[in-house]
XYZ file of C-alpha atoms in Angstrom:
401
model
C 128.434 89.694 79.246
C 125.715 89.514 75.713
C 128.006 88.561 73.142
C 128.290 89.741 70.038
C 125.788 88.205 68.123
C 123.133 89.413 70.233
C 124.667 92.369 70.509
C 123.823 93.255 66.730
C 119.980 91.892 66.704
C 120.167 94.116 69.813
C 121.206 97.530 67.681
C 118.754 96.182 65.128
C 115.707 96.620 67.358
C 113.569 99.807 68.606
C 114.982 101.572 71.253
C 112.009 101.618 72.414
C 111.914 97.943 72.892
C 115.310 97.550 74.326
C 114.281 97.748 78.395
C 111.139 98.010 80.349
C 111.727 100.681 81.854
C 111.852 102.224 77.992
C 107.775 102.104 77.350
C 106.469 101.129 80.329
C 107.519 104.919 81.260
C 107.371 107.178 78.479
C 103.507 105.424 77.908
C 103.182 105.521 81.337
C 104.038 109.448 82.613
C 101.486 110.463 79.122
C 98.942 108.278 80.161
C 99.195 109.735 83.937
C 98.850 113.477 81.918
C 95.986 112.517 79.412
C 94.203 110.545 81.993
C 94.081 113.331 84.620
C 93.632 115.868 81.512
C 89.908 113.565 81.711
C 88.883 114.073 85.079
C 89.617 117.210 85.430
C 87.258 118.384 82.539
C 84.540 115.354 83.150
C 85.777 117.401 87.047
C 85.143 121.056 85.206
C 81.421 119.682 83.726
C 82.487 120.189 79.962
C 82.891 116.481 78.639
C 81.612 112.727 79.797
C 83.310 109.609 79.374
C 82.148 106.384 78.176
C 83.828 104.762 79.977
C 83.602 100.734 81.529
C 81.284 101.421 85.810
C 81.381 105.087 86.183
C 84.054 108.531 86.329
C 84.767 108.148 90.023
C 85.743 104.305 89.470
C 87.892 104.492 86.472
C 89.821 107.620 87.688
C 90.654 105.665 90.374
C 91.082 102.383 88.881
C 93.709 104.217 86.210
C 95.712 106.624 88.491
C 96.124 102.604 90.551
C 96.064 100.648 88.444
C 97.273 101.895 84.472
C 99.270 104.780 85.181
C 101.134 103.853 89.038
C 101.218 99.803 88.045
C 103.016 100.694 84.426
C 106.243 102.413 85.889
C 106.281 99.553 88.640
C 106.479 97.620 86.286
C 108.835 99.001 83.974
C 110.963 98.938 87.416
C 111.132 95.397 88.644
C 111.987 94.980 84.690
C 114.209 96.955 84.453
C 115.664 96.321 88.178
C 115.490 92.611 87.239
C 118.726 92.338 84.890
C 121.011 94.366 87.519
C 119.905 91.327 90.252
C 120.322 88.317 88.408
C 122.706 88.990 85.269
C 120.656 87.860 83.552
C 118.450 89.455 79.680
C 115.501 91.667 81.343
C 112.415 91.557 78.789
C 112.871 92.897 75.430
C 111.062 93.161 72.127
C 109.052 91.047 71.333
C 108.173 90.148 74.843
C 108.034 93.244 76.349
C 106.545 94.772 73.113
C 103.379 92.082 74.221
C 103.207 92.737 77.582
C 102.447 97.355 76.227
C 100.365 96.471 73.358
C 98.116 93.724 76.597
C 98.741 97.767 79.221
C 97.219 99.679 76.244
C 94.297 97.496 75.173
C 93.186 97.778 79.724
C 93.596 100.855 79.142
C 91.206 101.507 75.997
C 89.120 98.238 77.335
C 87.927 100.947 80.785
C 88.145 104.185 78.506
C 85.745 102.561 76.512
C 83.683 100.568 79.063
C 80.607 100.800 78.249
C 80.167 99.627 74.801
C 82.099 96.502 75.901
C 80.858 93.426 77.396
C 81.932 93.638 81.874
C 83.947 90.539 81.475
C 86.141 91.424 78.189
C 86.872 94.414 80.413
C 88.004 92.664 83.673
C 89.807 90.038 81.337
C 91.611 92.440 79.500
C 92.511 94.465 82.823
C 93.728 91.531 85.074
C 96.074 90.212 82.674
C 98.529 93.238 82.676
C 100.190 92.248 86.104
C 100.654 87.707 86.266
C 101.677 88.702 82.559
C 104.482 90.954 83.934
C 104.729 88.344 87.239
C 105.335 85.837 85.262
C 108.333 87.239 83.168
C 110.323 88.907 86.683
C 110.195 85.663 88.617
C 112.094 84.166 85.198
C 115.337 84.971 85.716
C 114.929 84.914 89.697
C 114.389 81.529 89.578
C 116.671 80.995 87.179
C 119.460 82.257 89.125
C 117.831 80.612 92.478
C 117.695 84.582 94.072
C 115.189 84.808 96.912
C 116.042 88.287 98.275
C 113.760 89.997 95.321
C 111.334 87.068 94.607
C 108.961 88.481 96.895
C 107.889 91.027 94.064
C 106.586 88.242 92.258
C 103.909 87.690 95.239
C 103.354 91.135 95.239
C 102.168 91.668 91.704
C 99.751 88.596 92.083
C 98.504 89.984 95.189
C 97.803 93.891 93.171
C 95.979 92.239 90.878
C 94.079 90.442 93.768
C 93.279 94.170 94.941
C 92.044 94.754 91.285
C 89.707 91.632 90.248
C 88.657 93.340 94.308
C 87.521 96.023 92.638
C 85.843 94.683 88.958
C 83.967 92.540 91.503
C 83.102 95.375 93.935
C 81.455 97.449 91.137
C 80.335 94.963 89.233
C 78.300 92.996 92.116
C 77.455 96.589 93.373
C 78.718 96.226 96.698
C 81.085 100.230 97.079
C 82.905 98.136 100.547
C 84.875 95.761 98.415
C 85.515 97.557 96.111
C 87.491 100.925 98.553
C 89.070 97.597 100.123
C 90.192 96.293 96.322
C 91.333 100.171 95.830
C 92.830 101.314 99.665
C 94.449 98.044 99.739
C 96.563 98.098 96.747
C 97.381 102.142 97.609
C 98.908 100.008 100.649
C 100.282 98.302 99.506
C 101.783 100.674 96.865
C 103.665 102.348 99.880
C 104.737 99.461 101.850
C 106.506 98.790 98.388
C 108.407 102.046 98.602
C 109.210 102.769 101.902
C 111.325 98.423 101.880
C 112.729 100.082 97.449
C 113.468 103.605 99.668
C 115.255 101.939 102.400
C 117.384 99.696 99.658
C 118.445 103.073 97.555
C 117.998 106.693 99.615
C 120.498 105.921 101.691
C 122.896 104.690 98.661
C 121.982 107.655 96.832
C 122.144 110.120 99.568
C 126.123 109.236 100.324
C 127.087 108.605 96.295
C 125.298 112.105 95.474
C 126.285 114.312 98.473
C 129.674 112.358 98.908
C 129.200 111.205 102.536
C 129.730 107.906 104.611
C 125.891 106.382 103.429
C 124.236 105.621 106.818
C 123.188 102.429 107.481
C 119.744 100.527 108.431
C 118.818 100.099 111.621
C 117.008 96.331 111.919
C 114.808 97.522 115.071
C 113.222 100.724 113.354
C 112.277 99.147 109.618
C 111.327 96.535 111.398
C 109.082 98.404 113.171
C 108.432 100.999 109.904
C 107.288 98.498 107.667
C 105.558 95.682 110.188
C 103.787 98.431 110.626
C 102.357 99.307 106.735
C 102.282 95.288 107.329
C 99.809 95.489 109.212
C 97.891 98.264 108.085
C 97.532 96.341 104.150
C 96.118 92.931 106.236
C 93.589 94.538 107.961
C 92.561 96.548 104.647
C 92.618 93.784 103.430
C 90.250 91.121 105.649
C 88.498 94.567 106.694
C 88.811 93.924 110.165
C 90.353 97.535 110.846
C 87.206 97.545 112.695
C 87.128 95.044 114.655
C 90.276 97.573 116.821
C 88.714 100.548 118.720
C 89.768 103.808 117.346
C 92.203 105.000 119.924
C 93.797 101.120 118.813
C 93.896 102.283 115.338
C 94.963 105.312 115.690
C 98.050 104.258 117.997
C 98.393 101.853 114.779
C 99.110 104.972 112.300
C 101.070 107.143 114.519
C 103.807 104.199 115.247
C 104.113 103.066 111.869
C 105.197 107.158 110.648
C 106.649 108.709 113.618
C 109.058 105.067 112.072
C 108.786 105.770 109.036
C 109.644 108.551 110.528
C 113.123 108.573 111.863
C 114.027 106.092 109.273
C 113.282 108.785 107.042
C 115.611 111.408 108.416
C 119.000 109.414 109.947
C 119.597 110.303 105.634
C 119.612 113.191 106.135
C 117.466 115.222 103.789
C 119.356 118.828 104.360
C 122.351 117.606 102.601
C 120.604 116.946 99.284
C 119.602 120.562 98.105
C 122.164 121.067 95.586
C 120.769 117.804 93.507
C 116.951 117.915 92.924
C 116.903 113.980 92.526
C 118.104 113.393 96.084
C 115.463 116.429 97.811
C 112.741 115.486 95.169
C 112.875 111.044 96.692
C 113.619 112.050 100.191
C 110.318 114.794 99.682
C 108.689 111.511 98.205
C 108.301 109.555 101.375
C 108.152 112.324 104.066
C 104.241 112.054 103.165
C 104.553 108.311 103.911
C 104.883 109.265 107.144
C 102.654 112.839 107.067
C 99.546 110.258 105.687
C 99.834 107.524 107.916
C 99.781 110.904 111.046
C 96.559 112.316 109.162
C 95.129 108.659 109.355
C 95.586 108.813 113.033
C 94.715 112.222 113.418
C 91.131 110.997 111.847
C 90.837 108.307 114.218
C 91.966 110.230 116.736
C 88.359 112.551 115.651
C 89.625 115.075 113.692
C 87.357 115.729 110.883
C 90.528 114.648 108.022
C 88.349 112.951 105.623
C 89.677 109.215 103.720
C 89.930 110.853 100.606
C 92.461 114.007 102.100
C 94.617 111.207 104.210
C 94.545 109.114 101.028
C 95.878 111.569 98.295
C 98.103 112.387 101.239
C 100.116 108.521 99.793
C 98.739 108.800 96.356
C 99.261 111.695 94.691
C 101.772 112.909 97.207
C 104.622 110.281 97.887
C 103.514 108.086 94.455
C 103.652 111.208 92.230
C 106.583 112.407 93.890
C 108.702 108.605 93.932
C 107.229 107.279 91.005
C 108.372 111.073 88.586
C 112.047 111.211 90.955
C 112.874 107.686 89.965
C 111.729 107.349 86.519
C 114.377 110.767 86.400
C 116.661 109.054 87.313
C 116.401 105.435 86.020
C 115.634 107.010 83.152
C 119.375 108.595 82.602
C 121.249 105.650 84.583
C 119.688 102.954 82.403
C 120.119 105.355 79.060
C 123.687 105.513 79.614
C 123.524 109.259 80.895
C 125.766 111.368 83.446
C 122.550 111.617 86.946
C 122.263 115.400 85.392
C 118.946 115.982 84.334
C 117.971 119.116 83.081
C 117.227 121.897 85.409
C 113.350 122.099 84.250
C 112.708 118.900 85.249
C 113.302 120.811 88.870
C 110.201 123.002 87.840
C 108.251 119.205 87.956
C 109.193 117.731 90.788
C 108.363 121.325 92.082
C 105.235 120.891 90.686
C 103.793 117.416 91.814
C 104.648 118.359 95.145
C 102.231 120.748 94.905
C 99.584 119.267 93.342
C 99.761 116.704 96.521
C 99.873 119.680 98.808
C 96.999 121.709 96.779
C 94.711 118.365 96.676
C 96.148 117.907 100.461
C 96.922 120.635 103.095
C 94.348 123.523 100.678
C 91.411 121.684 100.234
C 91.452 120.821 104.315
C 91.697 124.670 104.990
C 89.663 125.692 102.775
C 87.624 123.066 101.627
C 84.618 125.919 100.501
C 87.040 126.118 97.243
C 87.296 122.006 96.857
C 87.160 122.030 93.353
C 88.785 124.290 92.307
C 92.093 122.052 94.290
C 90.948 119.430 92.942
C 91.291 121.860 89.535
C 94.012 123.388 91.498
C 96.436 120.052 91.833
C 95.330 118.037 89.048
C 96.680 121.664 86.344
C 100.047 120.983 88.516
C 100.901 117.402 87.757
C 99.736 117.662 84.444
C 102.252 120.397 83.714
C 104.828 117.969 85.704
C 103.886 114.912 84.030
C 105.000 115.606 79.933
C 107.685 118.276 81.291
C 108.716 114.012 82.088
C 107.929 113.312 78.606
C 109.232 116.102 76.777
C 112.440 116.243 78.246
C 112.488 112.349 78.212
C 111.231 111.909 74.585
C 114.781 111.534 73.454
C 115.855 109.691 75.231
C 113.620 106.852 76.529
C 113.880 106.201 71.523
C 117.175 106.452 71.503
C 120.520 103.763 71.581
C 122.632 104.521 75.117
C 124.605 107.197 75.057
C 127.332 104.273 76.377
C 126.569 102.051 73.270
C 125.685 98.729 75.550
C 123.297 97.335 74.954
C 119.960 98.114 76.827
């Protein structure tokens, strides 16, 4: 319980700095749209960017460690207050964290004018700082269940460092290990969080009984993702025959699909905050299935399968979770404006165009990239416009946060 004096201080604080989801969601979503617009302008040949490294590196790095990392940290540093009952990062500490994140984005964007050591140092600071801020309340209440998120953030920092090292040393393989390991680690986080909240969200939103987990099924699904991440970051998948890798991906895909199928997407049709989350999760087994088919010899590119995770699962789940968390943690009812359904459909369309359409009609691949990017930008700009007043004003119920 926050004391009256604390509440009075809270009321004088800029609402944007009262909880981590506020600046991280707003700036992360806006950055996602702006970064994608710049990427599309580069693809179309209209502009050149003075980025650190080269523009493909900038695009892949910033969508992961700029956009996705901001949302992950916003979510974790908000959730930790519910987990521990202690006041989470806010005020000056949150301002410093936000400025560190912003400095990293500017450093990468203007990197050709800056020494590489400065860009790397600034960029690598954000996740460890966030890990410390997350660890403090968890350790204070000795909460072991959620403490594992701290080493996960440090593993993400390692992935980020590998991307930088690979770029600066000229070893593309190391750079790729860093970026793809980050994708699998974030995918694992999504699967863990979805398993915790999606059955509950579905039960509450549809007034039905909560689906209970099947322990052995969860172990196969999450264990498969851990194995894939391990093989990726250690670069040991090459020691396993293609048939073996196809089997790993196929079994993990089936386990994840059965897991999600039990959560009954068919009863969520009237609740946008639910069907969008379910569809986001379904992109994970779809992507794993694509990787399985790739290892079986079908002409499916690594980029295509990977974008089913990044554009599909991450893009859709992030937008849906931001829409939900922003309402719930600002004291509002979980009923988003109708236009958010359009935003969810747009980001799903972006993922579909980037994967399915690009695979079926490769002769128009640049066009599909552009169409996909435009729908992504529109989806996230809708969120920014709709949720700007939500994120920058006090809670509707008068409570702190």
